[in-house]
Backbone as a chain_set.jsonl record, in Angstrom:
{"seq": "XXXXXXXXXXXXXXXXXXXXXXXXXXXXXXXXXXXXXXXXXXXXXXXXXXXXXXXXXXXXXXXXXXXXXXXXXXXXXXXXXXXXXXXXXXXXXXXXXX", "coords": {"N": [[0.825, -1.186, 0.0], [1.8, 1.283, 1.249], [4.108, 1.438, -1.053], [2.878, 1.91, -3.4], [1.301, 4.419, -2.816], [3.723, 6.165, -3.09], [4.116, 5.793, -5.443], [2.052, 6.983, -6.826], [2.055, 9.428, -5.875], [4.466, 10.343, -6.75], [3.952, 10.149, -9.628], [1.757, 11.928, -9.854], [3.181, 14.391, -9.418], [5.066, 14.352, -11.487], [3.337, 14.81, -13.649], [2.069, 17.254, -12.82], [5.097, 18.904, -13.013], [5.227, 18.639, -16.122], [2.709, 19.681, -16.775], [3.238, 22.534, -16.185], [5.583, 22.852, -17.496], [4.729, 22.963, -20.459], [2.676, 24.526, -20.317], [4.16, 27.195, -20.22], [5.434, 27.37, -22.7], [3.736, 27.969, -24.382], [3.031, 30.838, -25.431], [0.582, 33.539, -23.766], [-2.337, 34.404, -26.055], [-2.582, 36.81, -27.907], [-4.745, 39.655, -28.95], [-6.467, 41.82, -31.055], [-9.653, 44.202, -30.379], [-10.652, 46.615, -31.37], [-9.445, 48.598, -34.666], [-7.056, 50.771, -34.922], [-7.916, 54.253, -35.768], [-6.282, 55.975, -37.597], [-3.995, 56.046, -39.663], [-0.709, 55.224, -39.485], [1.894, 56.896, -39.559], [4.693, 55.533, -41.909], [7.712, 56.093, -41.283], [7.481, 55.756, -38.545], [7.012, 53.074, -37.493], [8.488, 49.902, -37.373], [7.968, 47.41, -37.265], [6.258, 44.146, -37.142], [3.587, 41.807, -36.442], [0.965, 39.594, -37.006], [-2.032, 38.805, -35.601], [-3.818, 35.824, -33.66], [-5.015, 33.12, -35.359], [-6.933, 32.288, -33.612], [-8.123, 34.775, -32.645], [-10.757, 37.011, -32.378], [-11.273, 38.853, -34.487], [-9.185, 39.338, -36.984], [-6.052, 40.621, -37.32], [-3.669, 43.008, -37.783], [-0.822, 44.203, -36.186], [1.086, 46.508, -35.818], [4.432, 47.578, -34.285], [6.228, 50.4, -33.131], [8.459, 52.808, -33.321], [8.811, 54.043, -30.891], [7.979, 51.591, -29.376], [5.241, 51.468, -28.962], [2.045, 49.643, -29.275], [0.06, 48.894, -32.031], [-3.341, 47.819, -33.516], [-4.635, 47.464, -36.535], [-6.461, 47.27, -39.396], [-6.557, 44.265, -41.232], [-7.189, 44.136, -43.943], [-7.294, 46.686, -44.879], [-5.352, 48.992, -47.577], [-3.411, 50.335, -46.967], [-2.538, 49.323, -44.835], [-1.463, 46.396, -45.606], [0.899, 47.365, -47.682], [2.423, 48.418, -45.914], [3.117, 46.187, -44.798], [4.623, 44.858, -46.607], [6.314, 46.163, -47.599], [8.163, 46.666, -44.968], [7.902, 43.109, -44.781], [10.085, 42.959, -47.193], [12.392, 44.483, -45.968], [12.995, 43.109, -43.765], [14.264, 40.701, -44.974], [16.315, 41.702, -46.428], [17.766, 42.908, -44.547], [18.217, 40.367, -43.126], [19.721, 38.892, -44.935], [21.919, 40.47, -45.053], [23.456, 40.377, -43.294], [25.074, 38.101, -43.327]], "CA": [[0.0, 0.0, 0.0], [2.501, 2.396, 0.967], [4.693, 2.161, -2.26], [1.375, 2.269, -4.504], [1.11, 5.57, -2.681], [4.363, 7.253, -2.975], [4.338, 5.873, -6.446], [1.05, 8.109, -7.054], [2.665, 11.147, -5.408], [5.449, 10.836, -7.874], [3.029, 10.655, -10.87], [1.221, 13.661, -9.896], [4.316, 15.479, -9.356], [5.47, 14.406, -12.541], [2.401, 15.525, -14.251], [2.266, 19.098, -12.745], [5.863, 19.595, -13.867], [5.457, 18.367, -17.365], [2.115, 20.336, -17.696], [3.377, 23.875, -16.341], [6.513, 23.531, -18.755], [4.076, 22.833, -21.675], [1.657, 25.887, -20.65], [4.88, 28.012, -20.042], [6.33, 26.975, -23.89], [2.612, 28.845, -25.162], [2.532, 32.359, -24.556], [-0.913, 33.958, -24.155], [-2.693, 35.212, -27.22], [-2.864, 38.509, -27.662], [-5.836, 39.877, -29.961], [-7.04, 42.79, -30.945], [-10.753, 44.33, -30.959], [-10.8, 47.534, -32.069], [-8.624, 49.234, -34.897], [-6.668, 52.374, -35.085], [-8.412, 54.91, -36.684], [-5.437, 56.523, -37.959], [-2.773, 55.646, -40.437], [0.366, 55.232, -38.83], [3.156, 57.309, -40.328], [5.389, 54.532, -41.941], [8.666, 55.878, -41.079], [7.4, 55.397, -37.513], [6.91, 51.353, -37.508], [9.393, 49.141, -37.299], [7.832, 45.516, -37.133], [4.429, 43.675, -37.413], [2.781, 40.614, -36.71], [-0.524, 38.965, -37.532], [-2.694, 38.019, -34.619], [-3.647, 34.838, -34.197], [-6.231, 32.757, -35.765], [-7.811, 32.074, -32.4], [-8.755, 35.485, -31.692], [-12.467, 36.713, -33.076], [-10.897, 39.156, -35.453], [-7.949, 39.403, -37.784], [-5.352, 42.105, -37.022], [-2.246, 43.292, -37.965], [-0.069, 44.824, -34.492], [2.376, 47.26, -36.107], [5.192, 48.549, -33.939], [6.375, 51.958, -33.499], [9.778, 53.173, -32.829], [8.329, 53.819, -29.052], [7.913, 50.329, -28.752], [3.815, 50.922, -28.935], [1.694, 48.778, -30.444], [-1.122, 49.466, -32.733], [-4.152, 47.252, -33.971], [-4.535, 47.453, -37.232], [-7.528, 46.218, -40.03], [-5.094, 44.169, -42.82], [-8.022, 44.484, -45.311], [-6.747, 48.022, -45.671], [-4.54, 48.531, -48.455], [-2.072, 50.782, -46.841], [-1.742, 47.987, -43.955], [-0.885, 45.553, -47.115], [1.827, 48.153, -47.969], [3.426, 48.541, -45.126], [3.665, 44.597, -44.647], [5.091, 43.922, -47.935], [7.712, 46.904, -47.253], [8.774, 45.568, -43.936], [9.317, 42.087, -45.275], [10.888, 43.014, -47.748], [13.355, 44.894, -45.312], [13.8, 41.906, -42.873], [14.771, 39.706, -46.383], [17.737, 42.657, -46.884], [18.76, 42.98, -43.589], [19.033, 39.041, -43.087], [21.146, 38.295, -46.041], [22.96, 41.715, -45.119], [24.375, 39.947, -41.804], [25.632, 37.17, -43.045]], "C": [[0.871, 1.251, 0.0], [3.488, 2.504, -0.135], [3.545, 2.64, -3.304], [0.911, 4.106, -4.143], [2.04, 6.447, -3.152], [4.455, 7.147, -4.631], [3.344, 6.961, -7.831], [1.469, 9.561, -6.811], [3.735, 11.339, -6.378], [4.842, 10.753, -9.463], [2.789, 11.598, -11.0], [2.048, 14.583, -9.538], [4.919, 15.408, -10.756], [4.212, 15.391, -13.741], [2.44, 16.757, -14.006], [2.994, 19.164, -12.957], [5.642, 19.484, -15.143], [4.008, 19.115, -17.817], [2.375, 21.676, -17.424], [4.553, 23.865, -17.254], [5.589, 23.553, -20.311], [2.613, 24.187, -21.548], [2.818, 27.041, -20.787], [5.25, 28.2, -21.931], [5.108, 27.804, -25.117], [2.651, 30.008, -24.507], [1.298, 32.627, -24.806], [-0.964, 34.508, -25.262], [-2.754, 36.375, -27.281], [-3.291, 39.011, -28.967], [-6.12, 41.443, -29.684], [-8.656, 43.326, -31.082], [-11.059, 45.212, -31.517], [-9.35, 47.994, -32.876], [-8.409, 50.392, -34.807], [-7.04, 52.846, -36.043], [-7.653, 55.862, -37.778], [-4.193, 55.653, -38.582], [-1.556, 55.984, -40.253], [1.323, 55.87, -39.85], [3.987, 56.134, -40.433], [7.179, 54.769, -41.274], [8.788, 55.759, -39.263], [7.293, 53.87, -36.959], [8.368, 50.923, -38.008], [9.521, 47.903, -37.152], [6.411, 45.533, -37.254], [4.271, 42.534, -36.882], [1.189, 40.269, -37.091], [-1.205, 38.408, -36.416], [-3.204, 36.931, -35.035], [-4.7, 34.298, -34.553], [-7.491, 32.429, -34.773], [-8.615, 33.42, -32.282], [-10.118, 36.183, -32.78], [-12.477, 38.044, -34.175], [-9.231, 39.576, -35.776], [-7.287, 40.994, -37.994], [-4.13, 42.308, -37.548], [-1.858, 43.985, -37.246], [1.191, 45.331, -35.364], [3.17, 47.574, -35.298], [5.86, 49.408, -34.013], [7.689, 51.62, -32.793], [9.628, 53.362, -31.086], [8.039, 52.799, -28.322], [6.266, 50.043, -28.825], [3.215, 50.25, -30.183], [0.129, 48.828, -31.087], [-1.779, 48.499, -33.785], [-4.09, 47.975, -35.439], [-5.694, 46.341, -38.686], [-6.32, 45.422, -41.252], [-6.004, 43.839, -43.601], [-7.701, 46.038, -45.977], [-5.525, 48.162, -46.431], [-3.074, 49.2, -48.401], [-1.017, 49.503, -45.619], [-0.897, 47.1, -44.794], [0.202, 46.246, -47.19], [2.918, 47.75, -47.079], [3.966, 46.759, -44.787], [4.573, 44.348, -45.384], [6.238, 44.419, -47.8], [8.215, 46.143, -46.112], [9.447, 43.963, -44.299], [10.155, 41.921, -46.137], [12.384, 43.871, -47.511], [13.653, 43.872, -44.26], [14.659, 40.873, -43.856], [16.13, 40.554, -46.495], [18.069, 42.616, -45.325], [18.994, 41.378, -42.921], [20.006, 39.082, -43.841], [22.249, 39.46, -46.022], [24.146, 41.487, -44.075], [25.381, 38.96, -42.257], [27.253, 37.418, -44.227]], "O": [[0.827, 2.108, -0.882], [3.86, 3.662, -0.327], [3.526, 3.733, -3.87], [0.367, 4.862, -4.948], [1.618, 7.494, -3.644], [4.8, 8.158, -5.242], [3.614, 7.406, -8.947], [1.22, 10.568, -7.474], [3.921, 12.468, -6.832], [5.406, 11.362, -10.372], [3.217, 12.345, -11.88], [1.587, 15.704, -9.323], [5.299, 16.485, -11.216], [4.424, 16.407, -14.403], [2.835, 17.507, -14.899], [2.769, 19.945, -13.881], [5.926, 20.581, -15.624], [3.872, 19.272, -19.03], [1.861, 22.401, -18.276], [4.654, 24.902, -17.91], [5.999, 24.289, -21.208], [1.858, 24.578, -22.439], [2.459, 27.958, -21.526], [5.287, 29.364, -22.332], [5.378, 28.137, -26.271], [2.389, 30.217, -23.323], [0.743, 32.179, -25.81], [0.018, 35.102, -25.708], [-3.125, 36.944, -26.254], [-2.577, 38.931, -29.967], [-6.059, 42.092, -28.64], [-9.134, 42.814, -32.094], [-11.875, 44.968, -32.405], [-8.278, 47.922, -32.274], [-9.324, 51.194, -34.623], [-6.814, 52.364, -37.153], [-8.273, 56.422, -38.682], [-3.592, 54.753, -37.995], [-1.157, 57.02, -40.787], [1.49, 55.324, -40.941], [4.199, 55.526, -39.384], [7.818, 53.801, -40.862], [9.879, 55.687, -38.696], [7.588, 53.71, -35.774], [9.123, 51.482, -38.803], [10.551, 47.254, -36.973], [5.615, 46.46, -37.403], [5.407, 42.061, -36.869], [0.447, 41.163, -37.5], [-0.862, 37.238, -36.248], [-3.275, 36.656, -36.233], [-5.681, 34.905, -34.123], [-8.679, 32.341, -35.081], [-9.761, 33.314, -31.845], [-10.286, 35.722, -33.909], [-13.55, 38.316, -34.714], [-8.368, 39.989, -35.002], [-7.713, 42.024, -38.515], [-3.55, 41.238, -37.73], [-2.558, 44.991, -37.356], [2.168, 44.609, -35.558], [2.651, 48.673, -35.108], [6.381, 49.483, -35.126], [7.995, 50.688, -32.05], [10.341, 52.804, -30.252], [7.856, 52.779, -27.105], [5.823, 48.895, -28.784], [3.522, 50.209, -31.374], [-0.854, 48.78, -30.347], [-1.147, 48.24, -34.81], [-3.5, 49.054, -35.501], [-5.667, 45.12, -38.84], [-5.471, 46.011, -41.92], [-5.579, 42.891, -44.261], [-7.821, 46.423, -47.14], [-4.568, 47.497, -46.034], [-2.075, 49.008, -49.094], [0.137, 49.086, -45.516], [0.326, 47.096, -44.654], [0.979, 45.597, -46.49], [3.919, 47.065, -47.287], [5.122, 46.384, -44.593], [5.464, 43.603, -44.976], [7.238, 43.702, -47.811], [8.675, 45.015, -46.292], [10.61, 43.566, -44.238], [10.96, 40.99, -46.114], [13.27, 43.99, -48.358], [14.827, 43.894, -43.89], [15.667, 40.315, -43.424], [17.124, 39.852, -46.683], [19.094, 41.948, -45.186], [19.984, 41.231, -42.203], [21.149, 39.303, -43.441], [23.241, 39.466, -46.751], [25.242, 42.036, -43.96], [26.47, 38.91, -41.685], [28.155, 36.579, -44.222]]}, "num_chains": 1, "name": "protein.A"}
């Protein structure tokens, strides 16, 4: 009886480590609901991503030289723009490093 126990206590210790490293290894989502009503000066941005398909609409998160970060509709066609510029400046400044 008592190994059947400690052998349970070391299961469920195994389990809670192996599921907080596997929630730690997902960062939270981070969505946007409303966009900015304003068209970001481009020489102020400096990165992008795409929120993620989870969240209940589709965004584009520009960042600014200040580090802030700004929702964004990417059906608009200057959003499009500025994407296409950007990766096509991470593509030159990769192959510029190496």
């Amino acid at each position: 009886m008592r190994a059947s126990t400690q052998t349970a206590g070391s299961l469920a210790l195994l389990v809670l480590v192996l599921s907080s490293s596997i929630l730690a290894s997902y960062p939270p989502i981070s969505c946007c609901f409303k966009y900015s009503k304003k068209k970001i000066p481009r020489n102020l941005v400096i990165d992008f991503y795409e929120t993620n398909g989870q969240c209940s609409q589709p965004a584009v998160v520009f960042i600014t030289r200040k580090k802030l970060q700004m929702c964004t509709n990417p059906s608009e066609q200057w959003v499009q723009d500025y994407m296409k510029y950007l990766k096509a400046n991470r593509t030159v400044n990769a192959t510029a490093t190496y």
